[in-house]
Every structure is written in structure tokens, then in C-alpha cells.
């Protein structure tokens, strides 16, 4: 079972980063994370309905694969097979990087700085927005693994029963599910590091109600 089953949305008590320390002026800058199949995208959509602005790092990466810069780099690395007809095939790239740490590190070195630039631009856009959103939320699966949590005012970990997570991941056809999961921290570890922990074992309405409570706890950044 996942950590903190007794609470739907539980502050972790962390003070090294997040809402309790080093807060910056403007809209709360929040990271949303969780393991495969936990329901991060569902939670992200719920937060948007609740008045938050959201961005997905997976979506950013998808967009980057459409750029000539990234396409040309991966073709130079792995050959035309990863971009048939000039369009990057993410499945082909996955087959090159999973199980090959050096290849994965090269790809992350290419993509992560570009993703970081887009996420920071998103933050600034939301701080300048009128009316301001309740929060600027970034959905990022490898938040803690990449050591990126320190830049946020708060972090939210979405967790769910392990069997439910595996069924969801398999239903979406993720390649190399076990290997992807092995790269990530466990649910318990993510929950322990997060500012808020949100369970997603119930209905979407339950999830949305819990996330509404989280947004209320965040409030505006002073």
C-alpha cells in the first residue's frame, strides 16, 4: 500500500523547500508528480478546472520532438529509424534509451535544459496573467529523481493502490512498464518528500474535491 492511507491530502511537514520556506512573490509555483498510473494527468486536468494554470513536461517534450533541433540531434545519434519521414518516433527512441543508461543520460542532457526553459517561461507568464490563476502547476513525473523540487513553492504527490496503478499503466500501452517504474522513486518516497499527498483511488469527483482543498491551503504567495 502507498504511504499516508489515513489522509486524502496530507502536508508532509517538509521545510527545506516548498510552501514553508523560500517562497517567492507571485502565483504559487507548484509541481505535480506521482508514479506511473497514479493519475497525474487526471489530477492536472482537475486542477485546471479548479482555476490553476497547468503545463505537462511530457507535453513539452512531445513538442520538442517536433523541433528541427531535437529531431536532427536524435537522428545524428541513432539514425533515420528514429524519425521516419522526418517525424520523431518516440517508441523508437524509447527502445534506444531504456536499458542503456548512457543513451538515456545523453537524451536527458539534450531535453531537460530545453524543458526547463519552457517551464520557467510558463511560470513568468502566469505571474503576469490577469486575472492570476490560483497556481501555476507543472506536471513532472521525475520531479524528485531529477532534483528539481527545490525550485517550487510546493509539491503534490498523487498516489494510488499499486494494483490500480499497474492496470492503468498497462491499459495505456506504456512500453517497458517495469523498467520505467524502476527508474522512479517508490510511491512512499515521493509521498515523504512532497508537500501534499493526494490519494487517487476513488472517483474523479473525490480527487477534484481533495485538490480543491490543496489549492485553498496554498493560497497566494506573499
PDB file of C-alpha atoms in Angstrom:
ATOM      1  CA  UNK A   1       0.000   0.000   0.000  1.00  0.00           C
ATOM      2  CA  UNK A   2       1.009   3.596  -0.508  1.00  0.00           C
ATOM      3  CA  UNK A   3       2.082   5.943   2.238  1.00  0.00           C
ATOM      4  CA  UNK A   4      -0.325   8.002   4.316  1.00  0.00           C
ATOM      5  CA  UNK A   5      -3.505   5.986   3.714  1.00  0.00           C
ATOM      6  CA  UNK A   6      -5.219   7.755   6.567  1.00  0.00           C
ATOM      7  CA  UNK A   7      -5.258  11.129   4.795  1.00  0.00           C
ATOM      8  CA  UNK A   8      -6.519  12.282   1.421  1.00  0.00           C
ATOM      9  CA  UNK A   9      -4.304  15.359   1.225  1.00  0.00           C
ATOM     10  CA  UNK A  10      -1.576  15.396   3.808  1.00  0.00           C
ATOM     11  CA  UNK A  11       1.150  18.030   4.232  1.00  0.00           C
ATOM     12  CA  UNK A  12       4.464  16.239   4.623  1.00  0.00           C
ATOM     13  CA  UNK A  13       5.910  18.762   7.042  1.00  0.00           C
ATOM     14  CA  UNK A  14       8.936  19.467   4.863  1.00  0.00           C
ATOM     15  CA  UNK A  15      10.606  22.826   5.392  1.00  0.00           C
ATOM     16  CA  UNK A  16      13.719  22.552   3.197  1.00  0.00           C
ATOM     17  CA  UNK A  17      11.747  23.633   0.162  1.00  0.00           C
ATOM     18  CA  UNK A  18       8.135  24.240  -0.730  1.00  0.00           C
ATOM     19  CA  UNK A  19       5.433  26.318   0.879  1.00  0.00           C
ATOM     20  CA  UNK A  20       7.108  26.715   4.244  1.00  0.00           C
ATOM     21  CA  UNK A  21      10.400  28.181   3.095  1.00  0.00           C
ATOM     22  CA  UNK A  22      11.901  30.413   0.434  1.00  0.00           C
ATOM     23  CA  UNK A  23       8.586  31.448  -1.070  1.00  0.00           C
ATOM     24  CA  UNK A  24       8.748  33.816  -3.953  1.00  0.00           C
ATOM     25  CA  UNK A  25       6.306  36.546  -4.785  1.00  0.00           C
ATOM     26  CA  UNK A  26       3.552  35.874  -7.307  1.00  0.00           C
ATOM     27  CA  UNK A  27       1.350  32.930  -8.173  1.00  0.00           C
ATOM     28  CA  UNK A  28       2.159  29.716  -6.245  1.00  0.00           C
ATOM     29  CA  UNK A  29       4.541  27.647  -8.370  1.00  0.00           C
ATOM     30  CA  UNK A  30       3.632  24.008  -7.805  1.00  0.00           C
ATOM     31  CA  UNK A  31       4.944  20.688  -9.082  1.00  0.00           C
ATOM     32  CA  UNK A  32       2.612  17.720  -9.510  1.00  0.00           C
ATOM     33  CA  UNK A  33       4.193  14.282  -9.562  1.00  0.00           C
ATOM     34  CA  UNK A  34       3.438  10.614  -9.000  1.00  0.00           C
ATOM     35  CA  UNK A  35       4.275   7.147 -10.229  1.00  0.00           C
ATOM     36  CA  UNK A  36       3.091   5.587 -13.465  1.00  0.00           C
ATOM     37  CA  UNK A  37      -0.656   5.058 -13.405  1.00  0.00           C
ATOM     38  CA  UNK A  38      -1.217   7.186 -10.311  1.00  0.00           C
ATOM     39  CA  UNK A  39      -3.418   9.612 -12.235  1.00  0.00           C
ATOM     40  CA  UNK A  40      -1.170  12.652 -12.639  1.00  0.00           C
ATOM     41  CA  UNK A  41      -2.834  13.752 -15.866  1.00  0.00           C
ATOM     42  CA  UNK A  42      -6.294  13.351 -14.365  1.00  0.00           C
ATOM     43  CA  UNK A  43      -5.203  15.426 -11.373  1.00  0.00           C
ATOM     44  CA  UNK A  44      -3.676  18.044 -13.656  1.00  0.00           C
ATOM     45  CA  UNK A  45      -6.944  18.370 -15.578  1.00  0.00           C
ATOM     46  CA  UNK A  46      -8.856  18.701 -12.306  1.00  0.00           C
ATOM     47  CA  UNK A  47      -6.546  21.463 -11.108  1.00  0.00           C
ATOM     48  CA  UNK A  48      -7.134  23.354 -14.339  1.00  0.00           C
ATOM     49  CA  UNK A  49     -10.890  23.115 -13.828  1.00  0.00           C
ATOM     50  CA  UNK A  50     -10.353  24.480 -10.327  1.00  0.00           C
ATOM     51  CA  UNK A  51      -8.614  27.607 -11.624  1.00  0.00           C
ATOM     52  CA  UNK A  52      -4.960  26.646 -11.806  1.00  0.00           C
ATOM     53  CA  UNK A  53      -2.822  27.075 -14.919  1.00  0.00           C
ATOM     54  CA  UNK A  54      -1.115  23.822 -15.877  1.00  0.00           C
ATOM     55  CA  UNK A  55       1.640  22.509 -18.079  1.00  0.00           C
ATOM     56  CA  UNK A  56       2.907  18.967 -18.613  1.00  0.00           C
ATOM     57  CA  UNK A  57       6.605  18.314 -19.064  1.00  0.00           C
ATOM     58  CA  UNK A  58       5.670  15.267 -21.147  1.00  0.00           C
ATOM     59  CA  UNK A  59       3.706  17.570 -23.452  1.00  0.00           C
ATOM     60  CA  UNK A  60       6.672  19.938 -23.594  1.00  0.00           C
ATOM     61  CA  UNK A  61       8.938  17.046 -24.582  1.00  0.00           C
ATOM     62  CA  UNK A  62       6.435  15.971 -27.223  1.00  0.00           C
ATOM     63  CA  UNK A  63       6.579  19.470 -28.667  1.00  0.00           C
ATOM     64  CA  UNK A  64      10.364  19.493 -28.579  1.00  0.00           C
ATOM     65  CA  UNK A  65      10.461  16.304 -30.634  1.00  0.00           C
ATOM     66  CA  UNK A  66       8.676  18.271 -33.316  1.00  0.00           C
ATOM     67  CA  UNK A  67      11.501  20.810 -33.476  1.00  0.00           C
ATOM     68  CA  UNK A  68      14.247  20.569 -36.043  1.00  0.00           C
ATOM     69  CA  UNK A  69      16.917  20.949 -33.350  1.00  0.00           C
ATOM     70  CA  UNK A  70      15.885  17.885 -31.375  1.00  0.00           C
ATOM     71  CA  UNK A  71      14.934  15.830 -34.428  1.00  0.00           C
ATOM     72  CA  UNK A  72      18.317  16.412 -36.036  1.00  0.00           C
ATOM     73  CA  UNK A  73      20.141  15.598 -32.798  1.00  0.00           C
ATOM     74  CA  UNK A  74      18.402  12.248 -32.239  1.00  0.00           C
ATOM     75  CA  UNK A  75      18.825  11.274 -35.894  1.00  0.00           C
ATOM     76  CA  UNK A  76      22.528  12.062 -35.684  1.00  0.00           C
ATOM     77  CA  UNK A  77      22.733   9.893 -32.566  1.00  0.00           C
ATOM     78  CA  UNK A  78      20.637   6.883 -33.588  1.00  0.00           C
ATOM     79  CA  UNK A  79      19.937   7.134 -37.281  1.00  0.00           C
ATOM     80  CA  UNK A  80      16.980   7.764 -39.549  1.00  0.00           C
ATOM     81  CA  UNK A  81      14.973   4.940 -37.943  1.00  0.00           C
ATOM     82  CA  UNK A  82      14.042   7.186 -35.018  1.00  0.00           C
ATOM     83  CA  UNK A  83      12.488   9.797 -37.318  1.00  0.00           C
ATOM     84  CA  UNK A  84      10.921   8.086 -40.331  1.00  0.00           C
ATOM     85  CA  UNK A  85       9.753  10.648 -42.830  1.00  0.00           C
ATOM     86  CA  UNK A  86      11.274  13.387 -40.672  1.00  0.00           C
ATOM     87  CA  UNK A  87       8.870  12.758 -37.762  1.00  0.00           C
ATOM     88  CA  UNK A  88      10.361  11.561 -34.477  1.00  0.00           C
ATOM     89  CA  UNK A  89       9.070   8.170 -33.324  1.00  0.00           C
ATOM     90  CA  UNK A  90       9.082   8.263 -29.512  1.00  0.00           C
ATOM     91  CA  UNK A  91       8.660   4.492 -29.343  1.00  0.00           C
ATOM     92  CA  UNK A  92      11.830   4.020 -31.369  1.00  0.00           C
ATOM     93  CA  UNK A  93      13.701   6.395 -29.086  1.00  0.00           C
ATOM     94  CA  UNK A  94      12.389   4.536 -26.034  1.00  0.00           C
ATOM     95  CA  UNK A  95      13.869   1.325 -27.382  1.00  0.00           C
ATOM     96  CA  UNK A  96      17.270   3.000 -27.636  1.00  0.00           C
ATOM     97  CA  UNK A  97      17.330   4.538 -24.170  1.00  0.00           C
ATOM     98  CA  UNK A  98      15.610   2.078 -21.858  1.00  0.00           C
ATOM     99  CA  UNK A  99      18.186  -0.330 -20.529  1.00  0.00           C
ATOM    100  CA  UNK A 100      21.007   1.900 -21.818  1.00  0.00           C
ATOM    101  CA  UNK A 101      21.940   4.433 -19.102  1.00  0.00           C
ATOM    102  CA  UNK A 102      24.490   6.256 -21.242  1.00  0.00           C
ATOM    103  CA  UNK A 103      21.960   6.785 -24.031  1.00  0.00           C
ATOM    104  CA  UNK A 104      19.293   7.907 -21.575  1.00  0.00           C
ATOM    105  CA  UNK A 105      21.701  10.377 -19.984  1.00  0.00           C
ATOM    106  CA  UNK A 106      22.562  11.800 -23.381  1.00  0.00           C
ATOM    107  CA  UNK A 107      18.882  12.269 -24.209  1.00  0.00           C
ATOM    108  CA  UNK A 108      18.146  13.871 -20.851  1.00  0.00           C
ATOM    109  CA  UNK A 109      21.094  16.197 -21.339  1.00  0.00           C
ATOM    110  CA  UNK A 110      19.564  17.280 -24.635  1.00  0.00           C
ATOM    111  CA  UNK A 111      15.974  17.671 -23.462  1.00  0.00           C
ATOM    112  CA  UNK A 112      15.998  18.751 -19.833  1.00  0.00           C
ATOM    113  CA  UNK A 113      17.570  22.203 -20.315  1.00  0.00           C
ATOM    114  CA  UNK A 114      15.014  22.925 -23.056  1.00  0.00           C
ATOM    115  CA  UNK A 115      12.160  21.708 -20.868  1.00  0.00           C
ATOM    116  CA  UNK A 116      13.458  23.874 -18.024  1.00  0.00           C
ATOM    117  CA  UNK A 117      13.406  26.957 -20.239  1.00  0.00           C
ATOM    118  CA  UNK A 118       9.795  26.334 -21.234  1.00  0.00           C
ATOM    119  CA  UNK A 119       8.676  25.660 -17.659  1.00  0.00           C
ATOM    120  CA  UNK A 120      10.301  28.848 -16.406  1.00  0.00           C
ATOM    121  CA  UNK A 121       8.680  30.841 -19.202  1.00  0.00           C
ATOM    122  CA  UNK A 122       5.332  29.311 -18.170  1.00  0.00           C
ATOM    123  CA  UNK A 123       5.920  30.453 -14.585  1.00  0.00           C
ATOM    124  CA  UNK A 124       6.616  34.018 -15.666  1.00  0.00           C
ATOM    125  CA  UNK A 125       3.599  34.028 -17.986  1.00  0.00           C
ATOM    126  CA  UNK A 126       1.299  33.023 -15.136  1.00  0.00           C
ATOM    127  CA  UNK A 127       2.741  35.590 -12.753  1.00  0.00           C
ATOM    128  CA  UNK A 128       1.931  38.268 -15.329  1.00  0.00           C
ATOM    129  CA  UNK A 129      -1.548  36.925 -16.092  1.00  0.00           C
ATOM    130  CA  UNK A 130      -4.633  39.000 -15.258  1.00  0.00           C
ATOM    131  CA  UNK A 131      -6.599  37.569 -13.629  1.00  0.00           C
ATOM    132  CA  UNK A 132      -3.970  35.442 -11.947  1.00  0.00           C
ATOM    133  CA  UNK A 133      -4.534  31.694 -11.754  1.00  0.00           C
ATOM    134  CA  UNK A 134      -4.813  30.040  -8.335  1.00  0.00           C
ATOM    135  CA  UNK A 135      -1.490  28.325  -9.006  1.00  0.00           C
ATOM    136  CA  UNK A 136       0.961  27.565 -11.802  1.00  0.00           C
ATOM    137  CA  UNK A 137       1.167  23.765 -11.811  1.00  0.00           C
ATOM    138  CA  UNK A 138       3.821  21.723 -13.609  1.00  0.00           C
ATOM    139  CA  UNK A 139       3.135  18.015 -14.098  1.00  0.00           C
ATOM    140  CA  UNK A 140       6.523  16.318 -13.968  1.00  0.00           C
ATOM    141  CA  UNK A 141       6.963  12.561 -13.420  1.00  0.00           C
ATOM    142  CA  UNK A 142      10.664  12.623 -12.452  1.00  0.00           C
ATOM    143  CA  UNK A 143      10.475  15.660 -10.176  1.00  0.00           C
ATOM    144  CA  UNK A 144      12.419  14.297  -7.204  1.00  0.00           C
ATOM    145  CA  UNK A 145      14.576  11.955  -9.250  1.00  0.00           C
ATOM    146  CA  UNK A 146      15.869  14.945 -11.247  1.00  0.00           C
ATOM    147  CA  UNK A 147      16.373  17.054  -8.106  1.00  0.00           C
ATOM    148  CA  UNK A 148      14.037  19.770  -9.422  1.00  0.00           C
ATOM    149  CA  UNK A 149      11.722  20.066  -6.419  1.00  0.00           C
ATOM    150  CA  UNK A 150      13.704  22.895  -4.831  1.00  0.00           C
ATOM    151  CA  UNK A 151      12.548  25.463  -7.392  1.00  0.00           C
ATOM    152  CA  UNK A 152       8.882  25.089  -6.448  1.00  0.00           C
ATOM    153  CA  UNK A 153       6.809  26.700  -3.715  1.00  0.00           C
ATOM    154  CA  UNK A 154       5.054  23.389  -3.064  1.00  0.00           C
ATOM    155  CA  UNK A 155       4.877  19.869  -4.438  1.00  0.00           C
ATOM    156  CA  UNK A 156       1.945  17.464  -4.768  1.00  0.00           C
ATOM    157  CA  UNK A 157       2.403  13.692  -4.993  1.00  0.00           C
ATOM    158  CA  UNK A 158      -0.522  11.729  -6.430  1.00  0.00           C
ATOM    159  CA  UNK A 159      -0.618   8.153  -5.159  1.00  0.00           C
ATOM    160  CA  UNK A 160      -2.873   5.141  -5.736  1.00  0.00           C
ATOM    161  CA  UNK A 161      -3.093   1.461  -4.919  1.00  0.00           C
ATOM    162  CA  UNK A 162      -0.294  -0.459  -6.640  1.00  0.00           C
ATOM    163  CA  UNK A 163      -2.636  -2.834  -8.485  1.00  0.00           C
ATOM    164  CA  UNK A 164      -4.708   0.096  -9.735  1.00  0.00           C
ATOM    165  CA  UNK A 165      -1.585   1.873 -10.963  1.00  0.00           C
ATOM    166  CA  UNK A 166      -0.320  -1.146 -12.885  1.00  0.00           C
ATOM    167  CA  UNK A 167      -3.704  -1.677 -14.546  1.00  0.00           C
ATOM    168  CA  UNK A 168      -3.866   1.971 -15.600  1.00  0.00           C
ATOM    169  CA  UNK A 169      -0.314   1.948 -16.972  1.00  0.00           C
ATOM    170  CA  UNK A 170      -0.860  -1.277 -18.894  1.00  0.00           C
ATOM    171  CA  UNK A 171      -4.163  -0.022 -20.310  1.00  0.00           C
ATOM    172  CA  UNK A 172      -2.392   2.987 -21.798  1.00  0.00           C
ATOM    173  CA  UNK A 173       0.131   0.747 -23.527  1.00  0.00           C
ATOM    174  CA  UNK A 174       3.304   2.133 -21.937  1.00  0.00           C
ATOM    175  CA  UNK A 175       6.372   0.360 -23.250  1.00  0.00           C
ATOM    176  CA  UNK A 176       8.748  -1.231 -20.733  1.00  0.00           C
ATOM    177  CA  UNK A 177       6.480  -0.598 -17.753  1.00  0.00           C
ATOM    178  CA  UNK A 178       8.686  -2.398 -15.245  1.00  0.00           C
ATOM    179  CA  UNK A 179      11.816  -0.612 -16.421  1.00  0.00           C
ATOM    180  CA  UNK A 180      10.138   2.791 -16.364  1.00  0.00           C
ATOM    181  CA  UNK A 181       8.915   2.133 -12.848  1.00  0.00           C
ATOM    182  CA  UNK A 182      12.384   1.037 -11.747  1.00  0.00           C
ATOM    183  CA  UNK A 183      13.778   4.450 -12.700  1.00  0.00           C
ATOM    184  CA  UNK A 184      11.364   6.197 -10.363  1.00  0.00           C
ATOM    185  CA  UNK A 185      11.317   6.544  -6.613  1.00  0.00           C
ATOM    186  CA  UNK A 186       8.703   4.457  -4.867  1.00  0.00           C
ATOM    187  CA  UNK A 187       5.333   5.964  -4.014  1.00  0.00           C
ATOM    188  CA  UNK A 188       6.348   6.042  -0.352  1.00  0.00           C
ATOM    189  CA  UNK A 189       9.485   8.030  -1.168  1.00  0.00           C
ATOM    190  CA  UNK A 190       7.609  10.501  -3.357  1.00  0.00           C
ATOM    191  CA  UNK A 191       4.969  10.940  -0.667  1.00  0.00           C
ATOM    192  CA  UNK A 192       7.571  11.523   2.034  1.00  0.00           C
ATOM    193  CA  UNK A 193       9.232  14.263   0.001  1.00  0.00           C
ATOM    194  CA  UNK A 194       6.081  16.039  -1.177  1.00  0.00           C
ATOM    195  CA  UNK A 195       4.396  18.979   0.499  1.00  0.00           C
ATOM    196  CA  UNK A 196       0.958  17.438  -0.122  1.00  0.00           C
ATOM    197  CA  UNK A 197      -0.053  13.844  -0.744  1.00  0.00           C
ATOM    198  CA  UNK A 198      -3.256  13.152  -2.675  1.00  0.00           C
ATOM    199  CA  UNK A 199      -4.802   9.693  -2.957  1.00  0.00           C
ATOM    200  CA  UNK A 200      -6.442   8.776  -6.266  1.00  0.00           C
ATOM    201  CA  UNK A 201      -8.216   5.509  -5.542  1.00  0.00           C
ATOM    202  CA  UNK A 202     -11.759   6.909  -5.744  1.00  0.00           C
ATOM    203  CA  UNK A 203     -13.757   8.864  -8.280  1.00  0.00           C
ATOM    204  CA  UNK A 204     -12.625  11.906 -10.241  1.00  0.00           C
ATOM    205  CA  UNK A 205     -15.057  13.937  -8.140  1.00  0.00           C
ATOM    206  CA  UNK A 206     -13.266  12.736  -4.987  1.00  0.00           C
ATOM    207  CA  UNK A 207      -9.920  13.670  -6.492  1.00  0.00           C
ATOM    208  CA  UNK A 208     -11.127  17.105  -7.530  1.00  0.00           C
ATOM    209  CA  UNK A 209     -12.515  17.823  -4.054  1.00  0.00           C
ATOM    210  CA  UNK A 210      -9.187  16.893  -2.475  1.00  0.00           C
ATOM    211  CA  UNK A 211      -7.233  19.046  -4.906  1.00  0.00           C
ATOM    212  CA  UNK A 212      -9.566  21.966  -4.246  1.00  0.00           C
ATOM    213  CA  UNK A 213      -8.605  21.672  -0.594  1.00  0.00           C
ATOM    214  CA  UNK A 214      -4.925  21.694  -1.539  1.00  0.00           C
ATOM    215  CA  UNK A 215      -5.347  24.880  -3.571  1.00  0.00           C
ATOM    216  CA  UNK A 216      -7.099  26.506  -0.616  1.00  0.00           C
ATOM    217  CA  UNK A 217      -4.164  25.592   1.621  1.00  0.00           C
ATOM    218  CA  UNK A 218      -1.673  27.067  -0.846  1.00  0.00           C
ATOM    219  CA  UNK A 219      -3.279  30.491  -1.092  1.00  0.00           C
ATOM    220  CA  UNK A 220      -1.416  33.378  -2.743  1.00  0.00           C
ATOM    221  CA  UNK A 221       2.349  33.586  -2.307  1.00  0.00           C
ATOM    222  CA  UNK A 222       3.261  36.565  -0.135  1.00  0.00           C
TER     223      UNK A 222
END
